C-alpha positions as CSV (number, residue, x, y, z in Angstrom):
1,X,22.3,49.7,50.6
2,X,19.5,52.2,49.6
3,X,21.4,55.4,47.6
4,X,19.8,58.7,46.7
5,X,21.3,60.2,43.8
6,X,20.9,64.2,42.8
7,X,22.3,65.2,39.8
8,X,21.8,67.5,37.0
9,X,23.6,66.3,34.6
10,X,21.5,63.3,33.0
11,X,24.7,61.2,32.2
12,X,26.3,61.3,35.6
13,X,22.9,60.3,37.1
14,X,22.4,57.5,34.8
15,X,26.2,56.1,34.6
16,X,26.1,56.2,38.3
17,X,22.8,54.9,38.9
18,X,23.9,52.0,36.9
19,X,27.0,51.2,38.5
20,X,25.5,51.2,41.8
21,X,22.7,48.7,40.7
22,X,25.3,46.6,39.7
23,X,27.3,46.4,42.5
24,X,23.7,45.0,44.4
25,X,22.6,48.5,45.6
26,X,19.2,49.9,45.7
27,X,19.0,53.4,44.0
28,X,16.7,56.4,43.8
29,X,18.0,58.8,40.8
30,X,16.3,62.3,40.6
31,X,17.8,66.1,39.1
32,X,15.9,67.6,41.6
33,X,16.1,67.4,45.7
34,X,12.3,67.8,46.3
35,X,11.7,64.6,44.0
36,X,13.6,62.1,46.3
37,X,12.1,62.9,49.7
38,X,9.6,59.6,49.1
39,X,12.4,57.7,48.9
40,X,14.3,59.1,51.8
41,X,13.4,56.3,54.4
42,X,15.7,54.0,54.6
43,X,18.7,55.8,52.3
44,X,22.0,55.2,53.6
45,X,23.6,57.5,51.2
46,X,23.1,60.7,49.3
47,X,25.4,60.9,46.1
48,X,25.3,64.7,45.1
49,X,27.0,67.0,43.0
50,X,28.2,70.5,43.2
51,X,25.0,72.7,41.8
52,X,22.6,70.1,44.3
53,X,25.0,70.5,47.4
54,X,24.3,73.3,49.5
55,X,20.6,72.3,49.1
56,X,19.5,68.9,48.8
57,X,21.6,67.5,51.9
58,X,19.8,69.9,54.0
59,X,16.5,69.1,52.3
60,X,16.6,65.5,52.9
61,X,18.1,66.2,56.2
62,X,14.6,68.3,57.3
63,X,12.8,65.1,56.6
64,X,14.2,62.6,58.5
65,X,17.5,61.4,56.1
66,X,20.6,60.5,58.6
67,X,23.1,58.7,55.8
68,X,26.2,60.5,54.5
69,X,26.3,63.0,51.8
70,X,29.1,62.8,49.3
71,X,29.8,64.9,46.3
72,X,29.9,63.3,42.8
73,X,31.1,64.6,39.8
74,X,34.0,64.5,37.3
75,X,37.8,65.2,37.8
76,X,40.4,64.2,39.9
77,X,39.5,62.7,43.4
78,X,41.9,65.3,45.6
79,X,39.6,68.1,43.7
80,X,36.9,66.6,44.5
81,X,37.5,65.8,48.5
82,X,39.0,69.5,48.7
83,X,35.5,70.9,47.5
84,X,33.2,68.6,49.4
85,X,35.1,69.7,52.5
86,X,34.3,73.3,51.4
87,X,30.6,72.4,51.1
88,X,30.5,70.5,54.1
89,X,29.6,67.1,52.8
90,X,31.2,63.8,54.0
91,X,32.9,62.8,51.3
92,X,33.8,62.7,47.6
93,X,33.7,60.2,44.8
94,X,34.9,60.7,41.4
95,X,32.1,59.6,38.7
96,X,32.1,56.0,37.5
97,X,34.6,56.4,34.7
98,X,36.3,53.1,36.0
99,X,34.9,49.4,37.3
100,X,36.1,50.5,40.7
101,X,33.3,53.1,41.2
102,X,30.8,50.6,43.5
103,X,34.4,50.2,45.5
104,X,35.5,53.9,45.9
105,X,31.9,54.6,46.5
106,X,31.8,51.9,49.5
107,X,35.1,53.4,50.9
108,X,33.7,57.0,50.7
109,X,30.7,55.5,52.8
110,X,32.7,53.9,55.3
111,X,35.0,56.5,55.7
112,X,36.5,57.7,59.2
113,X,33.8,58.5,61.3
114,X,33.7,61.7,63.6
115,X,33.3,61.1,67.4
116,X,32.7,64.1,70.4
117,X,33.7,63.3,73.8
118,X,32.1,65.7,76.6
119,X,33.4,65.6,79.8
120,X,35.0,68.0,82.4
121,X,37.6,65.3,83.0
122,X,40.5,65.5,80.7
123,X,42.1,62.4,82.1
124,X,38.9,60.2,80.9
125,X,38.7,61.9,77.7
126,X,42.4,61.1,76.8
127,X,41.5,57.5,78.0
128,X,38.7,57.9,76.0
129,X,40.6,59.4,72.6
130,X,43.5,57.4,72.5
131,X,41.2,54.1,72.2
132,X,39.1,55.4,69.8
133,X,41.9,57.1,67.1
134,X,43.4,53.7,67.6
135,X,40.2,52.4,65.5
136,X,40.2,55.0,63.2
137,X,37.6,57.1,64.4
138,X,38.1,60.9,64.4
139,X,37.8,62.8,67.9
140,X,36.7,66.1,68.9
141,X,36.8,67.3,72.5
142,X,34.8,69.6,75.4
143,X,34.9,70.0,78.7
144,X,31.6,71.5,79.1
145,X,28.2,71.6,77.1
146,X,28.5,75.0,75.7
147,X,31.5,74.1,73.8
148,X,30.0,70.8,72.6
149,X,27.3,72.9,71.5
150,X,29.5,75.3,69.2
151,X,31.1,71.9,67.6
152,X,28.0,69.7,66.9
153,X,26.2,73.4,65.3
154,X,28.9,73.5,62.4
155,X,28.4,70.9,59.5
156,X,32.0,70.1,59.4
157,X,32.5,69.2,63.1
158,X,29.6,67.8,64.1
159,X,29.6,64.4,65.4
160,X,28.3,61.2,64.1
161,X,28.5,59.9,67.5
162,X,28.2,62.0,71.1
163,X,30.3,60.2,74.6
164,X,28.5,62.2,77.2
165,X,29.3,62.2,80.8
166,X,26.6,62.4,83.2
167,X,27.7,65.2,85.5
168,X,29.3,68.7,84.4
169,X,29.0,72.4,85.5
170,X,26.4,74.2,84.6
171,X,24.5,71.7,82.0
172,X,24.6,68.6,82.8
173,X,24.8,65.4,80.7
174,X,21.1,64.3,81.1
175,X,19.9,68.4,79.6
176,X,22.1,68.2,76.8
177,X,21.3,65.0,75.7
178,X,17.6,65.7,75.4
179,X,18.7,69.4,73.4
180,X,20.2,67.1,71.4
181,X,17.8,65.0,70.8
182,X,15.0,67.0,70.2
183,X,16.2,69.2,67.9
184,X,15.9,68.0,64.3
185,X,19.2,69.2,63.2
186,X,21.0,66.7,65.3
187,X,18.2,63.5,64.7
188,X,21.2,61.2,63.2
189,X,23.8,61.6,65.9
190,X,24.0,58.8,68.9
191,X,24.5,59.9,72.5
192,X,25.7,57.2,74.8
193,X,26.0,58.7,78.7
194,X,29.8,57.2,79.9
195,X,29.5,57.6,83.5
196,X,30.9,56.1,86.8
197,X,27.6,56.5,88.5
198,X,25.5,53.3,89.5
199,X,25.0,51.4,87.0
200,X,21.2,51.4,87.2
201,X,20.9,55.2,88.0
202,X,22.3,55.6,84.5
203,X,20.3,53.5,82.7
204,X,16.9,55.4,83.8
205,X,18.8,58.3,82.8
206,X,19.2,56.8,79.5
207,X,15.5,56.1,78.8
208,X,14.4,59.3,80.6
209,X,16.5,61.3,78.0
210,X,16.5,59.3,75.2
211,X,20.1,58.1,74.6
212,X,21.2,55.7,72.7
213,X,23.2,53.8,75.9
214,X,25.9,53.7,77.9
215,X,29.8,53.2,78.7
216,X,30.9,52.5,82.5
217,X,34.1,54.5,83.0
218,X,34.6,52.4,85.8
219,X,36.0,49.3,83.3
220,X,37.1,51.8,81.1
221,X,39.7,52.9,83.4
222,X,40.2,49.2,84.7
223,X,40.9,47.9,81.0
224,X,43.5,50.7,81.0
225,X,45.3,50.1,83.9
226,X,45.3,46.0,83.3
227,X,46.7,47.2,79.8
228,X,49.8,49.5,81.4
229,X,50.6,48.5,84.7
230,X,53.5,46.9,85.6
């Protein structure tokens, strides 16, 4: 895994750098945001700490960086979650002062991922929730495209994945998948349409607006009811 690391502190950068490398991973080590955007293709990661926060994610962000962003840095690991929530970052990992680091720092990677379901039909988006907290995977619900707007506009809600139906009031699925899209603030969330509408109807919609696939809510709701009937 590729791994930008900001840091001002020259012994956190190095200590870290190291322990990454040894674990197998690929690392870019810099003090200052500006000096890792070459090395920003590719990055799955962004290890920050609290003075680079607020402005290297959004830096790297601007040119085309879609990995998480954790916050690095000494103390206890509760501290350290509590004030990467506060900066809006995905996660925390306490600095490498134990052989677990390259482990802790995996976790923080893979850690819960955030999921937004849009559509007017609370019955589906239940369907829909239920299967996915099952797997971990934290859910955010909206009936309509003006609240999915206000949640995927806020750092701390937005979405690393978008469930989209294809027909709502006012905007429908295929106009706010291509607002999504091409705006550059959103570039590293997915959008798959989950629709009950032909099968092939969708998937021109899919390339027309550029989303990332597609869910048939037709077996969706067929899986559920061979799961619960009877």
């Amino acid at each position: 895994m590729k791994v930008l690391i900001c840091c001002e502190s020259e012994i956190i950068l190095q200590v870290t750098g190291m322990a990454l490398e040894a674990a197998g991973h690929q690392v870019a080590l810099e003090r200052e945001p500006h000096a890792l955007l070459p090395h920003v293709q590719g990055a799955a990661a962004l290890l920050v700490d609290a003075g680079r926060a607020r402005q290297a994610p959004a830096l790297l962000r601007d040119r085309g960086f879609t990995g998480r962003s954790l916050l690095v840095g000494e103390g206890a690991q509760e501290e350290l979650a509590r004030a990467a929530a506060e900066l809006t970052l995905d996660g925390a990992v306490a600095s490498p002062a134990t052989d677990d680091f390259a482990q802790r720092f995996t976790a923080a990677v893979g850690a819960r991922r955030r999921v937004l379901i849009v559509d007017d039909s609370e019955i589906v988006a239940r369907l829909l929730q239920e299967e996915l907290e099952a797997k971990g995977f934290e859910i955010h619900y909206a009936p309509d495209a003006e609240k999915a707007t206000s949640i995927i506009l806020k750092r701390q809600t937005r979405p690393d994945l978008i469930l989209l139906d294809v027909n709502m009031p006012k905007v429908d699925g295929g106009q706010f998948c291509r607002f999504v899209k091409k705006n550059e603030r959103f570039r590293s969330i997915k959008v798959l349409f989950c629709s009950g509408e032909d099968k092939e109807k969708v998937q021109r919609l899919v390339a027309e607006c550029g989303a990332d696939g597609f869910l048939s809510k037709g077996e969706l709701l067929g899986k559920w009811i061979a799961e619960n009937a009877g």
